[in-house]
PDB file of C-alpha atoms in Angstrom:
ATOM      1  CA  GLY X1288      12.043 -43.853  -8.206  1.00 53.00           C
ATOM      2  CA  ALA X1289      12.364 -42.469 -11.684  1.00 79.00           C
ATOM      3  CA  GLY X1290       8.635 -42.247 -12.287  1.00 93.00           C
ATOM      4  CA  VAL X1291       5.268 -42.934 -10.712  1.00 96.00           C
ATOM      5  CA  SER X1292       4.811 -46.675 -10.360  1.00 97.00           C
ATOM      6  CA  GLN X1293       1.398 -48.337 -10.187  1.00 98.00           C
ATOM      7  CA  THR X1294       0.702 -51.954  -9.402  1.00 97.00           C
ATOM      8  CA  PRO X1295      -0.819 -54.100 -10.619  1.00 98.00           C
ATOM      9  CA  SER X1296      -0.973 -52.910 -14.206  1.00 97.00           C
ATOM     10  CA  ASN X1297      -4.074 -55.038 -14.751  1.00 97.00           C
ATOM     11  CA  LYS X1298      -6.596 -56.425 -12.305  1.00 98.00           C
ATOM     12  CA  VAL X1299      -9.604 -58.574 -13.059  1.00 98.00           C
ATOM     13  CA  THR X1300     -11.974 -59.158 -10.185  1.00 98.00           C
ATOM     14  CA  GLU X1301     -15.428 -60.533  -9.633  1.00 97.00           C
ATOM     15  CA  LYS X1302     -18.349 -58.301  -8.789  1.00 98.00           C
ATOM     16  CA  GLY X1303     -18.641 -57.854  -5.040  1.00 98.00           C
ATOM     17  CA  LYS X1304     -14.973 -58.452  -4.278  1.00 98.00           C
ATOM     18  CA  TYR X1305     -12.541 -56.068  -2.587  1.00 98.00           C
ATOM     19  CA  VAL X1306      -9.519 -54.664  -4.453  1.00 98.00           C
ATOM     20  CA  GLU X1307      -6.472 -52.616  -3.567  1.00 98.00           C
ATOM     21  CA  LEU X1308      -4.523 -50.565  -6.083  1.00 98.00           C
ATOM     22  CA  ARG X1309      -1.072 -49.316  -5.200  1.00 98.00           C
ATOM     23  CA  CYS X1310       0.758 -46.153  -6.179  1.00 98.00           C
ATOM     24  CA  ASP X1311       4.432 -45.435  -5.589  1.00 97.00           C
ATOM     25  CA  PRO X1312       5.042 -41.736  -6.294  1.00 96.00           C
ATOM     26  CA  ILE X1313       8.241 -40.052  -7.357  1.00 94.00           C
ATOM     27  CA  SER X1314      10.598 -39.846  -4.398  1.00 92.00           C
ATOM     28  CA  GLY X1315      10.234 -36.554  -2.549  1.00 89.00           C
ATOM     29  CA  HIS X1316       6.879 -35.645  -4.070  1.00 91.00           C
ATOM     30  CA  THR X1317       4.573 -34.552  -1.288  1.00 90.00           C
ATOM     31  CA  ALA X1318       1.419 -34.278  -3.372  1.00 91.00           C
ATOM     32  CA  LEU X1319      -0.329 -37.398  -4.690  1.00 94.00           C
ATOM     33  CA  TYR X1320      -3.498 -37.667  -6.755  1.00 95.00           C
ATOM     34  CA  TRP X1321      -5.823 -40.431  -7.876  1.00 97.00           C
ATOM     35  CA  TYR X1322      -7.867 -40.150 -11.057  1.00 97.00           C
ATOM     36  CA  ARG X1323     -10.157 -42.579 -12.837  1.00 97.00           C
ATOM     37  CA  GLN X1324     -10.496 -42.806 -16.605  1.00 96.00           C
ATOM     38  CA  SER X1325     -13.481 -44.607 -18.034  1.00 95.00           C
ATOM     39  CA  LEU X1326     -13.641 -45.660 -21.671  1.00 92.00           C
ATOM     40  CA  GLY X1327     -13.968 -42.689 -24.010  1.00 90.00           C
ATOM     41  CA  GLN X1328     -13.638 -40.166 -21.194  1.00 93.00           C
ATOM     42  CA  GLY X1329     -10.925 -37.965 -19.785  1.00 95.00           C
ATOM     43  CA  PRO X1330      -9.431 -38.644 -16.361  1.00 96.00           C
ATOM     44  CA  GLU X1331     -11.748 -37.745 -13.476  1.00 96.00           C
ATOM     45  CA  PHE X1332     -10.402 -36.538 -10.159  1.00 95.00           C
ATOM     46  CA  LEU X1333     -10.898 -38.814  -7.160  1.00 97.00           C
ATOM     47  CA  ILE X1334      -8.681 -37.671  -4.281  1.00 96.00           C
ATOM     48  CA  TYR X1335      -5.632 -35.557  -3.489  1.00 93.00           C
ATOM     49  CA  PHE X1336      -3.125 -36.100  -0.685  1.00 93.00           C
ATOM     50  CA  GLN X1337      -0.741 -33.515   0.679  1.00 90.00           C
ATOM     51  CA  GLY X1338       1.654 -35.551   2.781  1.00 90.00           C
ATOM     52  CA  THR X1339      -0.265 -38.154   4.763  1.00 92.00           C
ATOM     53  CA  GLY X1340      -3.610 -36.391   4.815  1.00 90.00           C
ATOM     54  CA  ALA X1341      -6.359 -36.332   2.218  1.00 91.00           C
ATOM     55  CA  ALA X1342      -6.614 -32.630   1.380  1.00 88.00           C
ATOM     56  CA  ASP X1343      -9.486 -33.103  -1.051  1.00 91.00           C
ATOM     57  CA  ASP X1344     -11.549 -36.292  -1.411  1.00 94.00           C
ATOM     58  CA  SER X1345     -14.497 -34.664  -3.131  1.00 92.00           C
ATOM     59  CA  GLY X1346     -14.144 -36.874  -6.213  1.00 94.00           C
ATOM     60  CA  LEU X1347     -14.629 -40.217  -4.492  1.00 97.00           C
ATOM     61  CA  PRO X1348     -17.921 -41.490  -5.951  1.00 95.00           C
ATOM     62  CA  ASN X1349     -19.257 -43.176  -2.815  1.00 94.00           C
ATOM     63  CA  ASP X1350     -18.222 -44.774   0.456  1.00 95.00           C
ATOM     64  CA  ARG X1351     -17.072 -47.969  -1.254  1.00 98.00           C
ATOM     65  CA  PHE X1352     -13.962 -46.041  -2.283  1.00 98.00           C
ATOM     66  CA  PHE X1353     -11.245 -45.193   0.204  1.00 97.00           C
ATOM     67  CA  ALA X1354      -7.593 -44.202  -0.107  1.00 97.00           C
ATOM     68  CA  VAL X1355      -4.723 -44.007   2.359  1.00 97.00           C
ATOM     69  CA  ARG X1356      -1.191 -42.708   2.401  1.00 96.00           C
ATOM     70  CA  PRO X1357       0.003 -43.566   5.908  1.00 95.00           C
ATOM     71  CA  GLU X1358       3.639 -42.535   5.627  1.00 93.00           C
ATOM     72  CA  GLY X1359       3.324 -39.780   3.083  1.00 91.00           C
ATOM     73  CA  SER X1360       4.766 -41.838   0.251  1.00 94.00           C
ATOM     74  CA  VAL X1361       3.015 -44.952  -1.111  1.00 97.00           C
ATOM     75  CA  SER X1362      -0.742 -44.721  -1.453  1.00 98.00           C
ATOM     76  CA  THR X1363      -3.375 -47.423  -1.726  1.00 98.00           C
ATOM     77  CA  LEU X1364      -6.787 -46.973  -3.299  1.00 98.00           C
ATOM     78  CA  LYS X1365      -9.267 -49.435  -1.851  1.00 98.00           C
ATOM     79  CA  ILE X1366     -12.574 -50.380  -3.448  1.00 98.00           C
ATOM     80  CA  GLN X1367     -15.085 -52.482  -1.536  1.00 98.00           C
ATOM     81  CA  ARG X1368     -17.931 -54.517  -3.014  1.00 98.00           C
ATOM     82  CA  THR X1369     -16.797 -53.797  -6.547  1.00 98.00           C
ATOM     83  CA  GLU X1370     -19.401 -53.188  -9.240  1.00 97.00           C
ATOM     84  CA  ARG X1371     -19.125 -53.531 -13.013  1.00 97.00           C
ATOM     85  CA  GLY X1372     -19.342 -49.743 -13.284  1.00 96.00           C
ATOM     86  CA  ASP X1373     -16.048 -49.481 -11.384  1.00 97.00           C
ATOM     87  CA  SER X1374     -14.250 -50.890 -14.424  1.00 98.00           C
ATOM     88  CA  ALA X1375     -11.823 -48.200 -15.579  1.00 97.00           C
ATOM     89  CA  VAL X1376      -8.162 -47.243 -15.647  1.00 97.00           C
ATOM     90  CA  TYR X1377      -7.119 -45.834 -12.281  1.00 98.00           C
ATOM     91  CA  LEU X1378      -4.347 -43.289 -12.625  1.00 98.00           C
ATOM     92  CA  CYS X1379      -2.060 -42.009  -9.919  1.00 97.00           C
ATOM     93  CA  ALA X1380       0.011 -38.833 -10.206  1.00 95.00           C
ATOM     94  CA  SER X1381       2.441 -36.978  -7.993  1.00 93.00           C
ATOM     95  CA  SER X1382       4.075 -33.560  -7.806  1.00 89.00           C
ATOM     96  CA  GLN X1383       6.571 -31.883  -5.555  1.00 84.00           C
ATOM     97  CA  LEU X1384       4.100 -29.344  -4.265  1.00 70.00           C
ATOM     98  CA  LYS X1385       0.553 -28.653  -5.299  1.00 63.00           C
ATOM     99  CA  LEU X1386      -0.172 -28.334  -8.990  1.00 62.00           C
ATOM    100  CA  GLN X1387       2.711 -26.587 -10.648  1.00 64.00           C
ATOM    101  CA  ARG X1388       3.214 -25.013 -14.037  1.00 64.00           C
ATOM    102  CA  SER X1389       4.509 -28.316 -15.350  1.00 70.00           C
ATOM    103  CA  GLY X1390       1.465 -30.189 -14.177  1.00 79.00           C
ATOM    104  CA  TYR X1391       1.958 -33.424 -12.380  1.00 86.00           C
ATOM    105  CA  THR X1392       3.495 -36.743 -13.415  1.00 92.00           C
ATOM    106  CA  PHE X1393       1.128 -39.626 -14.033  1.00 95.00           C
ATOM    107  CA  GLY X1394       1.806 -43.326 -13.721  1.00 97.00           C
ATOM    108  CA  SER X1395       0.745 -45.786 -16.411  1.00 96.00           C
ATOM    109  CA  GLY X1396      -2.362 -46.720 -14.484  1.00 97.00           C
ATOM    110  CA  THR X1397      -4.074 -49.858 -13.267  1.00 98.00           C
ATOM    111  CA  ARG X1398      -6.736 -51.234 -15.576  1.00 97.00           C
ATOM    112  CA  LEU X1399      -9.474 -52.636 -13.364  1.00 98.00           C
ATOM    113  CA  THR X1400     -12.038 -54.966 -14.890  1.00 98.00           C
ATOM    114  CA  VAL X1401     -14.979 -56.101 -12.781  1.00 98.00           C
ATOM    115  CA  VAL X1402     -16.708 -59.168 -14.222  1.00 97.00           C
TER     116      VAL X1402
ATOM    117  CA  ASP W 395     -21.991 -31.333 -16.559  1.00 74.00           C
ATOM    118  CA  GLN W 396     -18.954 -31.299 -18.845  1.00 86.00           C
ATOM    119  CA  GLN W 397     -17.008 -28.194 -17.811  1.00 95.00           C
ATOM    120  CA  VAL W 398     -14.190 -28.837 -20.283  1.00 97.00           C
ATOM    121  CA  LYS W 399     -15.181 -29.905 -23.772  1.00 96.00           C
ATOM    122  CA  GLN W 400     -13.210 -31.202 -26.684  1.00 97.00           C
ATOM    123  CA  ASN W 401     -15.775 -31.473 -29.425  1.00 93.00           C
ATOM    124  CA  SER W 402     -13.587 -33.199 -31.995  1.00 95.00           C
ATOM    125  CA  PRO W 403     -13.009 -36.814 -31.005  1.00 95.00           C
ATOM    126  CA  SER W 404     -10.458 -37.274 -33.780  1.00 97.00           C
ATOM    127  CA  LEU W 405      -8.282 -35.365 -36.209  1.00 97.00           C
ATOM    128  CA  SER W 406      -6.105 -36.505 -39.099  1.00 98.00           C
ATOM    129  CA  VAL W 407      -3.286 -34.313 -40.382  1.00 98.00           C
ATOM    130  CA  GLN W 408      -0.532 -34.852 -42.894  1.00 98.00           C
ATOM    131  CA  GLU W 409       3.053 -34.868 -41.708  1.00 98.00           C
ATOM    132  CA  GLY W 410       4.579 -31.386 -41.896  1.00 97.00           C
ATOM    133  CA  ARG W 411       1.225 -29.600 -41.692  1.00 98.00           C
ATOM    134  CA  ILE W 412      -0.268 -27.771 -38.749  1.00 98.00           C
ATOM    135  CA  SER W 413      -2.442 -29.613 -36.231  1.00 98.00           C
ATOM    136  CA  ILE W 414      -4.992 -27.512 -34.347  1.00 98.00           C
ATOM    137  CA  LEU W 415      -6.759 -29.036 -31.373  1.00 98.00           C
ATOM    138  CA  ASN W 416      -9.567 -27.126 -29.732  1.00 98.00           C
ATOM    139  CA  CYS W 417     -10.962 -26.963 -26.239  1.00 98.00           C
ATOM    140  CA  ASP W 418     -13.869 -25.025 -24.718  1.00 98.00           C
ATOM    141  CA  TYR W 419     -14.674 -24.514 -21.067  1.00 97.00           C
ATOM    142  CA  THR W 420     -17.700 -23.247 -19.190  1.00 97.00           C
ATOM    143  CA  ASN W 421     -16.395 -22.523 -15.690  1.00 94.00           C
ATOM    144  CA  SER W 422     -15.228 -18.902 -15.513  1.00 94.00           C
ATOM    145  CA  MET W 423     -13.280 -19.711 -12.339  1.00 92.00           C
ATOM    146  CA  PHE W 424     -10.744 -21.738 -14.335  1.00 93.00           C
ATOM    147  CA  ASP W 425      -7.509 -19.789 -14.498  1.00 91.00           C
ATOM    148  CA  TYR W 426      -4.871 -22.329 -15.446  1.00 92.00           C
ATOM    149  CA  PHE W 427      -4.949 -24.646 -18.433  1.00 94.00           C
ATOM    150  CA  LEU W 428      -2.817 -27.589 -19.472  1.00 94.00           C
ATOM    151  CA  TRP W 429      -2.488 -29.955 -22.386  1.00 97.00           C
ATOM    152  CA  TYR W 430      -1.550 -33.575 -21.873  1.00 96.00           C
ATOM    153  CA  LYS W 431      -0.627 -36.180 -24.466  1.00 97.00           C
ATOM    154  CA  LYS W 432      -1.427 -39.849 -23.982  1.00 95.00           C
ATOM    155  CA  TYR W 433      -0.107 -42.899 -25.788  1.00 95.00           C
ATOM    156  CA  PRO W 434      -1.892 -46.266 -25.438  1.00 91.00           C
ATOM    157  CA  ALA W 435      -1.154 -48.109 -22.177  1.00 88.00           C
ATOM    158  CA  GLU W 436       0.709 -45.132 -20.768  1.00 92.00           C
ATOM    159  CA  GLY W 437      -0.313 -42.363 -18.405  1.00 93.00           C
ATOM    160  CA  PRO W 438      -0.895 -38.843 -19.702  1.00 94.00           C
ATOM    161  CA  THR W 439       2.275 -36.773 -20.065  1.00 95.00           C
ATOM    162  CA  PHE W 440       2.355 -33.026 -19.611  1.00 93.00           C
ATOM    163  CA  LEU W 441       2.845 -31.036 -22.796  1.00 96.00           C
ATOM    164  CA  ILE W 442       2.301 -27.317 -22.238  1.00 95.00           C
ATOM    165  CA  SER W 443       0.352 -24.973 -19.989  1.00 94.00           C
ATOM    166  CA  ILE W 444      -0.976 -21.428 -19.904  1.00 95.00           C
ATOM    167  CA  SER W 445      -2.109 -19.104 -17.169  1.00 92.00           C
ATOM    168  CA  SER W 446      -5.192 -16.949 -17.655  1.00 93.00           C
ATOM    169  CA  ILE W 447      -3.053 -13.803 -17.465  1.00 93.00           C
ATOM    170  CA  LYS W 448      -1.539 -14.754 -20.828  1.00 94.00           C
ATOM    171  CA  ASP W 449      -3.070 -15.368 -24.225  1.00 95.00           C
ATOM    172  CA  LYS W 450      -0.242 -17.366 -25.750  1.00 97.00           C
ATOM    173  CA  ASN W 451       2.489 -19.726 -24.646  1.00 97.00           C
ATOM    174  CA  GLU W 452       4.991 -21.350 -26.938  1.00 97.00           C
ATOM    175  CA  ASP W 453       7.332 -24.287 -26.452  1.00 96.00           C
ATOM    176  CA  GLY W 454       9.148 -25.489 -29.543  1.00 97.00           C
ATOM    177  CA  ARG W 455       6.633 -26.884 -32.026  1.00 98.00           C
ATOM    178  CA  PHE W 456       3.764 -26.465 -29.554  1.00 98.00           C
ATOM    179  CA  THR W 457       1.804 -23.269 -28.981  1.00 98.00           C
ATOM    180  CA  VAL W 458      -1.272 -22.833 -26.821  1.00 98.00           C
ATOM    181  CA  PHE W 459      -3.637 -19.920 -27.374  1.00 98.00           C
ATOM    182  CA  LEU W 460      -6.176 -18.771 -24.824  1.00 98.00           C
ATOM    183  CA  ASN W 461      -9.237 -16.636 -25.587  1.00 97.00           C
ATOM    184  CA  LYS W 462     -10.780 -15.873 -22.191  1.00 96.00           C
ATOM    185  CA  SER W 463     -13.763 -13.982 -23.514  1.00 96.00           C
ATOM    186  CA  ALA W 464     -14.737 -16.958 -25.668  1.00 97.00           C
ATOM    187  CA  LYS W 465     -13.673 -19.481 -23.006  1.00 97.00           C
ATOM    188  CA  HIS W 466     -11.692 -21.243 -25.673  1.00 98.00           C
ATOM    189  CA  LEU W 467      -8.171 -22.541 -26.002  1.00 97.00           C
ATOM    190  CA  SER W 468      -6.337 -24.272 -28.782  1.00 98.00           C
ATOM    191  CA  LEU W 469      -3.132 -26.221 -29.190  1.00 98.00           C
ATOM    192  CA  HIS W 470      -1.142 -25.746 -32.379  1.00 98.00           C
ATOM    193  CA  ILE W 471       1.504 -28.246 -33.425  1.00 98.00           C
ATOM    194  CA  VAL W 472       3.785 -27.091 -36.230  1.00 98.00           C
ATOM    195  CA  PRO W 473       5.098 -29.007 -38.065  1.00 98.00           C
ATOM    196  CA  SER W 474       3.207 -32.178 -37.187  1.00 98.00           C
ATOM    197  CA  GLN W 475       5.234 -35.369 -36.964  1.00 97.00           C
ATOM    198  CA  PRO W 476       4.140 -39.035 -36.968  1.00 96.00           C
ATOM    199  CA  GLY W 477       5.311 -39.325 -33.331  1.00 96.00           C
ATOM    200  CA  ASP W 478       2.699 -36.739 -32.391  1.00 97.00           C
ATOM    201  CA  SER W 479      -0.029 -39.310 -33.047  1.00 98.00           C
ATOM    202  CA  ALA W 480      -1.694 -39.726 -29.654  1.00 97.00           C
ATOM    203  CA  VAL W 481      -4.747 -38.656 -27.673  1.00 97.00           C
ATOM    204  CA  TYR W 482      -4.563 -35.062 -26.480  1.00 98.00           C
ATOM    205  CA  PHE W 483      -6.392 -33.933 -23.366  1.00 97.00           C
ATOM    206  CA  CYS W 484      -7.150 -30.386 -22.372  1.00 97.00           C
ATOM    207  CA  ALA W 485      -7.337 -29.787 -18.608  1.00 95.00           C
ATOM    208  CA  ALA W 486      -8.197 -26.840 -16.395  1.00 94.00           C
ATOM    209  CA  SER W 487      -7.882 -25.819 -12.779  1.00 91.00           C
ATOM    210  CA  ALA W 488      -9.223 -23.001 -10.619  1.00 89.00           C
ATOM    211  CA  THR W 489      -7.432 -21.039  -7.898  1.00 79.00           C
ATOM    212  CA  GLY W 490      -8.461 -22.496  -4.573  1.00 71.00           C
ATOM    213  CA  THR W 491      -8.903 -25.922  -6.083  1.00 69.00           C
ATOM    214  CA  ALA W 492      -5.464 -25.935  -7.627  1.00 59.00           C
ATOM    215  CA  SER W 493      -4.978 -29.557  -6.693  1.00 75.00           C
ATOM    216  CA  LYS W 494      -7.748 -30.733  -8.972  1.00 87.00           C
ATOM    217  CA  LEU W 495      -7.681 -30.882 -12.753  1.00 92.00           C
ATOM    218  CA  THR W 496     -10.832 -31.104 -14.843  1.00 94.00           C
ATOM    219  CA  PHE W 497     -10.148 -32.895 -18.109  1.00 96.00           C
ATOM    220  CA  GLY W 498     -11.869 -32.885 -21.460  1.00 97.00           C
ATOM    221  CA  THR W 499     -12.727 -36.128 -23.231  1.00 96.00           C
ATOM    222  CA  GLY W 500      -9.706 -35.970 -25.515  1.00 97.00           C
ATOM    223  CA  THR W 501      -8.965 -35.678 -29.232  1.00 98.00           C
ATOM    224  CA  ARG W 502      -7.203 -38.490 -31.049  1.00 98.00           C
ATOM    225  CA  LEU W 503      -4.640 -37.029 -33.435  1.00 98.00           C
ATOM    226  CA  GLN W 504      -3.299 -39.090 -36.279  1.00 98.00           C
ATOM    227  CA  VAL W 505      -0.411 -37.705 -38.271  1.00 98.00           C
ATOM    228  CA  THR W 506      -0.146 -39.446 -41.621  1.00 96.00           C
ATOM    229  CA  LEU W 507       2.873 -39.723 -43.892  1.00 91.00           C
TER     230      LEU W 507
END
């Protein structure tokens, strides 16, 4: 596609529920990243995929968070037993290789609200 | 532990003047720096970058300066235009963790007529 696509754009869920956030990267981009941006903060790194494998998941806050990229393209970020503190904008980005001089391309994000 | 700091949450500049956005970092392993611009309800978009082997990089109206000894970088926008009004994020990466960017908290720039 022309850009990084994230769905849904907004998600409201009840505390304790399970959510899935989807990211469709730019076609041909092998690297995919998830970030989380809380109110008043900059984006915080969650996980980085190179192809199908998670090359760096050091930013995942706890075991309620999990991400997959089974075919090396679309990725899904999964959050179990959601908490109010999970409310944030979840950003996905992709790049052709690892971080390049032009940075990577972000999607518009999914705003997750846990009530 | 905020490794990348943008101490000015907001900045207002008149159209045509220079905008200077500042960023400080604490991790001496950072060797690549980027600036991103973000409009409301959109993802951050890449603006300009600089490697630690340089002290200046210029792209049109945008120039980034890096002072390694002070662990400080700045973004200059000349001349400022109303369309530049956005939140600007400074980000840094370190060799070996080149996949991961550490962002500052952002500076909201407003360019007034």
